[in-house]
Amino acid sequence: MHKYQPRTFTPSLGIIIPCYNEEDVFPMLIDELQKFADSLDNEVSFLIVDDGSRDRTWQMACEISEKDPRFGCIRFSRNFGHQTAVSAGLKHITGDVVAVIDADLQDPPHVIKDMIDKWFEGYDVVYGVRANRKEGILLRTAYSVFYRMMRKVANIDVPLDAGDFSLMDRRVVDHINAMPEHNRFVRGLRGWVGFSQAGVEYERSARAAGEPKYDLKKLFKLAMDGIITFSSMPLRIAVWVGTLSAVLGFLFLIYVIVLALFYQETPSGWASTVVLLLFMGGIQLLILGIIGEYIGRIFEEVKDRPIFVVSEKAGWVEEQDIVKERHQTY
Ligand code: UDP
Ligand code: MG
């Protein structure tokens, strides 16, 4: 059994908040975050990552960073997506422990306190586990199927019903930052890193204000990224399906030969030929598609583009080295 070393010093805490068009919840969010930070003994820094918002989110972020030195902000040149915003946050954040939280207050900040308590026990990653979900039944089923599927097919242990809401030790953050891939499924990388991980259950409330920023298309992409970047199971399925159909084809061949030799009957099956043709054609296209998903991702990786472009900075982030950053890739 792994023996956990309890920790004794008070860690500085960095909190990453990815925001995309969040002007409706923003005042409420800042209020909650400030209250939470004031209630702690830890030194706290916030990092707002504006994922190319088209509303007043960036202005509001700049305003708060002028008033409160704990806030730093970076702005993407366009919408790069939630996982990228979290990754950029991990690159820039300071602190002995780092938390990632949604802007819509679905993840209550006070849970971070429980996570820190777990960290004191010696855990390196403490992730929030959703005790209940307030989404519709359809989305809930989809989530539950996805997490169970991830668990089955991924080569790593992705905890059930755990999202990006989590607290990580500095060394975990450094390891995640050191990973070179461009396609970043953060909760997967976090699981891959290993160390000692624990969950903290919490009630996930409904979004405090504004519209959800994840549409079905983005969710589907997230699910595909999760499965394809962490597992070669879909390719293996292709091998199984191919083997199975080859075996069935061989059996059918023997059947046809027996019919022809002993019964002088050659079957006249136009229908079965067409069905087989369509079926095999379909399977081949499907498998090509699966291979294509992997090749597409390999293409993304070899292009080796930076995964995000920062257009502006405000607050404490401004002092960080922008030239160095421009030359860094993942
Ligand atoms: N988000 C983002 N970029 C996007 C979509 C979402 O940074 O392209 C942020 C959003 O501002 C929020 C978090 O990701 O802080 C989660 O988004 P949302 O609440 O819409 O997703 P859900 O709660 O449905 O998973
Ligand atoms: Mg939400």
Coordinates of C-alpha atoms and ligand atoms in Angstrom, one line a residue:
M1 CA 0.0 0.0 0.0
H2 CA 1.2 3.5 -0.9
K3 CA 2.0 5.5 2.2
Y4 CA 1.0 9.1 1.9
Q5 CA 3.2 11.8 3.4
P6 CA 1.0 14.4 5.1
R7 CA 2.0 18.0 4.3
T8 CA 2.5 20.7 6.8
F9 CA 3.2 24.0 5.1
T10 CA 0.4 26.4 3.9
P11 CA 0.5 26.2 0.1
S12 CA 0.0 29.2 -2.2
L13 CA -3.1 28.6 -4.3
G14 CA -3.6 29.4 -8.0
I15 CA -7.1 29.2 -9.5
I16 CA -7.7 29.0 -13.3
I17 CA -11.0 30.2 -14.6
P18 CA -11.6 29.6 -18.3
C19 CA -14.3 32.1 -19.6
Y20 CA -16.1 32.2 -22.9
N21 CA -18.8 34.9 -23.2
E22 CA -19.5 34.9 -19.5
E23 CA -20.5 38.5 -18.9
D24 CA -23.8 37.4 -17.3
V25 CA -22.2 35.5 -14.4
F26 CA -19.0 37.5 -14.2
P27 CA -19.9 39.9 -11.4
M28 CA -21.3 37.0 -9.4
L29 CA -18.3 34.9 -10.1
I30 CA -15.8 37.5 -9.0
D31 CA -17.8 38.2 -5.8
E32 CA -17.8 34.5 -4.9
L33 CA -14.1 34.0 -5.7
Q34 CA -13.1 37.1 -3.7
K35 CA -15.2 35.9 -0.7
F36 CA -13.6 32.5 -1.0
A37 CA -10.1 33.8 -1.2
D38 CA -10.7 36.1 1.8
S39 CA -11.8 33.1 3.9
L40 CA -8.5 31.3 3.3
D41 CA -5.1 31.7 5.0
N42 CA -3.4 30.8 1.7
E43 CA -1.9 33.3 -0.7
V44 CA -4.3 33.2 -3.6
S45 CA -3.8 34.2 -7.3
F46 CA -6.5 34.0 -9.9
L47 CA -6.0 33.5 -13.6
I48 CA -8.9 34.4 -15.9
V49 CA -8.4 32.9 -19.4
D50 CA -10.7 34.6 -21.8
D51 CA -11.3 32.2 -24.7
G52 CA -11.9 34.8 -27.3
S53 CA -15.2 36.1 -25.8
R54 CA -17.3 38.4 -28.0
D55 CA -19.1 40.1 -25.1
R56 CA -17.8 42.3 -22.3
T57 CA -16.0 39.5 -20.4
W58 CA -12.5 40.8 -21.3
Q59 CA -13.3 44.4 -20.3
M60 CA -14.7 43.1 -17.0
A61 CA -11.7 41.0 -16.4
C62 CA -9.4 43.9 -17.0
E63 CA -11.4 46.1 -14.6
I64 CA -11.2 43.6 -11.8
S65 CA -7.4 43.0 -12.3
E66 CA -6.9 46.7 -11.9
K67 CA -8.8 46.7 -8.6
D68 CA -7.6 43.5 -7.2
P69 CA -3.9 42.5 -7.6
R70 CA -4.8 38.8 -7.1
F71 CA -6.3 38.7 -10.6
G72 CA -4.3 38.1 -13.7
C73 CA -5.9 37.7 -17.2
I74 CA -5.0 36.4 -20.6
R75 CA -7.0 36.7 -23.7
F76 CA -6.9 34.4 -26.7
S77 CA -7.0 35.9 -30.2
R78 CA -10.0 33.8 -30.9
N79 CA -12.1 31.0 -29.5
F80 CA -9.8 28.0 -29.0
G81 CA -12.0 25.9 -26.8
H82 CA -12.3 25.1 -23.2
Q83 CA -9.5 22.4 -22.9
T84 CA -7.1 24.8 -24.6
A85 CA -8.1 27.6 -22.2
V86 CA -7.4 25.3 -19.3
S87 CA -4.0 24.2 -20.8
A88 CA -3.0 27.9 -21.3
G89 CA -4.0 28.5 -17.7
L90 CA -1.8 25.7 -16.5
K91 CA 1.1 27.1 -18.4
H92 CA 0.8 30.6 -16.8
I93 CA -0.5 29.9 -13.3
T94 CA 1.6 30.3 -10.2
G95 CA 1.1 28.5 -6.9
D96 CA 2.1 25.4 -4.9
V97 CA -1.4 24.0 -5.6
V98 CA -3.5 24.8 -8.7
A99 CA -7.3 24.6 -9.0
V100 CA -9.3 24.6 -12.2
I101 CA -12.9 25.8 -11.9
D102 CA -15.7 26.7 -14.4
A103 CA -16.8 30.3 -14.7
D104 CA -20.5 29.5 -14.3
L105 CA -20.3 28.6 -10.6
Q106 CA -21.5 25.1 -11.3
D107 CA -18.4 24.1 -9.3
P108 CA -18.7 25.8 -5.9
P109 CA -15.4 27.5 -4.9
H110 CA -15.8 26.3 -1.3
V111 CA -15.2 22.7 -2.5
I112 CA -11.6 23.8 -3.2
K113 CA -11.1 24.0 0.6
D114 CA -12.1 20.3 0.9
M115 CA -9.6 19.6 -1.9
I116 CA -6.8 21.4 -0.1
D117 CA -7.6 19.3 3.0
K118 CA -7.1 16.2 0.9
W119 CA -3.9 17.6 -0.4
F120 CA -2.7 18.0 3.1
E121 CA -3.3 14.3 3.6
G122 CA -0.8 13.7 0.9
Y123 CA -2.8 13.5 -2.4
D124 CA -1.4 15.1 -5.5
V125 CA -4.5 15.3 -7.5
V126 CA -7.9 15.9 -6.0
Y127 CA -10.8 16.0 -8.4
G128 CA -14.4 16.9 -7.9
V129 CA -16.9 14.0 -8.4
R130 CA -20.4 15.0 -9.3
A131 CA -22.8 13.6 -6.8
N132 CA -25.8 14.6 -9.0
R133 CA -26.3 16.3 -12.3
K134 CA -28.8 19.0 -13.1
E135 CA -28.7 18.5 -16.8
G136 CA -31.5 16.9 -18.8
I137 CA -31.9 13.1 -18.8
L138 CA -30.6 12.8 -22.3
L139 CA -27.3 14.6 -21.6
R140 CA -27.0 12.8 -18.3
T141 CA -27.2 9.4 -20.0
A142 CA -24.7 10.5 -22.6
Y143 CA -22.3 11.6 -19.9
S144 CA -22.7 8.4 -18.0
V145 CA -22.2 6.3 -21.1
F146 CA -19.1 8.3 -22.0
Y147 CA -17.4 8.0 -18.7
R148 CA -18.0 4.3 -18.5
M149 CA -16.8 3.9 -22.0
M150 CA -13.7 5.9 -21.3
R151 CA -13.0 3.7 -18.4
K152 CA -13.3 0.6 -20.4
V153 CA -11.4 1.6 -23.6
A154 CA -8.8 4.1 -22.4
N155 CA -5.5 2.8 -21.3
I156 CA -5.6 5.0 -18.3
D157 CA -7.9 5.2 -15.3
V158 CA -10.3 8.1 -15.9
P159 CA -12.4 8.5 -12.8
L160 CA -16.1 8.3 -13.3
D161 CA -18.0 11.5 -13.3
A162 CA -15.0 13.7 -12.7
G163 CA -14.6 16.8 -14.8
D164 CA -11.9 19.4 -15.0
F165 CA -12.8 20.8 -11.6
S166 CA -9.8 19.7 -9.5
L167 CA -6.8 20.7 -7.4
M168 CA -3.3 19.7 -8.5
D169 CA 0.0 19.8 -6.8
R170 CA 2.7 21.9 -8.6
R171 CA 4.6 18.8 -9.7
V172 CA 1.5 17.4 -11.4
V173 CA 1.0 20.7 -13.2
D174 CA 4.6 20.8 -14.3
H175 CA 4.3 17.2 -15.7
I176 CA 1.1 18.1 -17.6
N177 CA 2.8 21.2 -19.0
A178 CA 5.8 19.1 -20.1
M179 CA 3.7 16.8 -22.2
P180 CA 4.2 17.7 -25.9
E181 CA 0.8 16.9 -27.4
H182 CA -1.3 19.5 -29.0
N183 CA -4.6 17.7 -28.6
R184 CA -5.1 18.2 -24.9
F185 CA -7.8 16.3 -23.1
V186 CA -6.9 17.7 -19.7
R187 CA -8.7 15.3 -17.4
G188 CA -7.1 12.5 -19.4
L189 CA -3.6 14.0 -19.1
R190 CA -4.2 14.5 -15.4
G191 CA -5.1 10.8 -15.0
W192 CA -2.1 9.7 -17.1
V193 CA 0.3 11.6 -14.9
G194 CA -0.5 9.3 -12.0
F195 CA 0.7 10.1 -8.5
S196 CA -1.9 9.7 -5.7
Q197 CA -5.3 10.8 -6.7
A198 CA -8.5 11.1 -4.8
G199 CA -12.0 12.4 -5.4
V200 CA -14.2 14.8 -3.4
E201 CA -17.9 14.5 -3.9
Y202 CA -19.9 17.7 -4.4
E203 CA -23.3 18.8 -5.5
R204 CA -23.1 20.2 -9.0
S205 CA -25.7 23.0 -9.2
A206 CA -27.2 24.5 -12.3
R207 CA -25.4 27.2 -14.1
A208 CA -25.7 30.5 -12.1
A209 CA -26.4 32.7 -15.1
G210 CA -26.0 32.8 -18.9
E211 CA -26.2 30.1 -21.5
P212 CA -24.1 26.9 -21.6
K213 CA -21.1 27.4 -23.9
Y214 CA -20.7 23.8 -24.7
D215 CA -23.1 22.8 -27.5
L216 CA -23.6 19.2 -28.7
K217 CA -20.9 19.6 -31.4
K218 CA -18.3 20.7 -28.8
L219 CA -19.3 17.9 -26.4
F220 CA -19.1 15.3 -29.2
K221 CA -15.6 16.6 -30.2
L222 CA -14.5 16.4 -26.5
A223 CA -15.8 12.8 -26.3
M224 CA -14.0 11.8 -29.5
D225 CA -10.8 13.5 -28.4
G226 CA -11.0 11.7 -25.1
I227 CA -11.3 8.3 -26.6
I228 CA -9.1 8.6 -29.6
T229 CA -6.2 10.4 -27.9
F230 CA -6.1 8.0 -25.1
S231 CA -6.9 4.7 -26.6
S232 CA -6.2 2.6 -29.7
M233 CA -9.2 0.4 -28.9
P234 CA -11.2 1.6 -31.9
L235 CA -8.4 0.4 -34.2
R236 CA -8.4 -2.9 -32.4
I237 CA -12.2 -3.2 -32.9
A238 CA -11.4 -2.8 -36.7
V239 CA -9.1 -5.8 -36.4
W240 CA -11.8 -7.9 -34.7
V241 CA -14.6 -6.9 -37.1
G242 CA -12.2 -7.7 -40.0
T243 CA -11.3 -11.1 -38.6
L244 CA -14.9 -12.0 -37.9
S245 CA -16.1 -11.1 -41.4
A246 CA -13.1 -13.0 -42.9
V247 CA -14.0 -16.1 -40.9
L248 CA -17.7 -15.8 -41.8
G249 CA -16.7 -15.4 -45.5
F250 CA -14.5 -18.5 -45.4
L251 CA -17.3 -20.6 -43.8
F252 CA -19.7 -19.4 -46.5
L253 CA -17.1 -20.3 -49.2
I254 CA -17.0 -23.9 -47.8
Y255 CA -20.8 -24.1 -47.8
V256 CA -20.9 -23.0 -51.5
I257 CA -18.2 -25.5 -52.5
V258 CA -20.1 -28.3 -50.7
L259 CA -23.3 -27.3 -52.4
A260 CA -21.6 -27.2 -55.8
L261 CA -19.7 -30.6 -55.4
F262 CA -22.3 -32.8 -53.8
Y263 CA -25.7 -31.3 -54.7
Q264 CA -24.7 -29.8 -58.1
E265 CA -26.4 -26.6 -57.0
T266 CA -24.9 -23.2 -57.4
P267 CA -26.9 -20.8 -55.3
S268 CA -28.5 -18.0 -57.3
G269 CA -28.3 -15.3 -54.7
W270 CA -28.5 -11.8 -56.1
A271 CA -30.0 -10.4 -52.9
S272 CA -27.4 -11.9 -50.7
T273 CA -24.6 -10.6 -52.9
V274 CA -26.0 -7.1 -52.8
V275 CA -26.5 -7.2 -49.0
L276 CA -23.0 -8.5 -48.4
L277 CA -21.5 -5.9 -50.8
L278 CA -23.3 -3.1 -49.0
F279 CA -22.4 -4.5 -45.6
M280 CA -18.8 -4.9 -46.4
G281 CA -18.6 -1.6 -48.1
G282 CA -20.1 0.1 -45.0
I283 CA -17.7 -1.6 -42.6
Q284 CA -14.7 -0.7 -44.7
L285 CA -15.8 2.9 -44.9
L286 CA -16.4 3.0 -41.1
I287 CA -12.9 1.5 -40.4
L288 CA -11.3 3.9 -42.8
G289 CA -13.1 6.7 -41.0
I290 CA -11.7 5.5 -37.6
I291 CA -8.2 5.3 -39.1
G292 CA -8.8 8.8 -40.5
E293 CA -9.6 10.1 -37.1
Y294 CA -6.2 9.0 -35.9
I295 CA -4.4 10.2 -39.0
G296 CA -6.1 13.6 -38.6
R297 CA -4.7 13.8 -35.1
I298 CA -1.3 12.8 -36.2
F299 CA -1.4 15.6 -38.8
E300 CA -2.4 18.0 -36.1
E301 CA 0.6 16.9 -34.0
V302 CA 3.2 17.0 -36.8
K303 CA 2.2 20.5 -37.9
D304 CA 3.4 21.4 -34.4
R305 CA 1.6 24.7 -34.3
P306 CA 1.2 26.4 -30.9
I307 CA -2.1 25.4 -29.4
F308 CA -3.2 28.9 -28.7
V309 CA -2.4 32.5 -29.4
V310 CA -2.5 35.1 -26.7
S311 CA -3.5 38.5 -27.8
E312 CA -3.7 40.5 -24.6
K313 CA -2.7 40.2 -20.9
A314 CA -3.7 42.1 -17.8
G315 CA -2.9 42.0 -14.1
W316 CA 0.0 40.0 -12.7
V317 CA 0.3 37.9 -15.9
E318 CA 1.7 41.0 -17.7
E319 CA 5.0 40.6 -16.1
Q320 CA 5.5 37.1 -17.5
D321 CA 7.9 36.7 -20.4
I322 CA 5.9 37.1 -23.6
V323 CA 8.9 36.6 -26.0
K324 CA 9.8 33.3 -24.4
E325 CA 6.3 32.2 -24.6
R326 CA 6.0 32.9 -28.3
H327 CA 8.8 30.5 -29.0
Q328 CA 7.5 27.7 -26.9
T329 CA 5.4 25.0 -28.3
Y330 CA 3.9 22.0 -26.7
Ligands
UDP1 N1 -15.7 27.6 -22.1 C1 -14.5 28.0 -22.7 N2 -14.5 27.9 -24.1 C2 -15.5 27.3 -24.8 C3 -16.6 26.8 -24.1 C4 -16.6 26.9 -22.8 O1 -13.6 28.6 -22.1 O2 -15.4 27.3 -26.1 C5 -15.7 27.7 -20.6 C6 -17.0 28.4 -20.1 O3 -16.8 29.7 -20.0 C7 -17.1 27.7 -18.7 C8 -16.5 26.3 -18.9 O4 -15.8 26.4 -20.1 O5 -16.3 28.4 -17.7 C9 -17.6 25.3 -19.0 O6 -18.6 25.7 -20.0 P1 -20.1 25.4 -19.8 O7 -20.6 25.8 -18.4 O8 -20.8 26.0 -20.9 O9 -20.1 23.8 -20.0 P2 -20.8 22.7 -19.1 O10 -21.0 23.2 -17.7 O11 -22.1 22.4 -19.9 O12 -19.9 21.5 -19.2
MG2 MG -21.3 24.8 -16.9

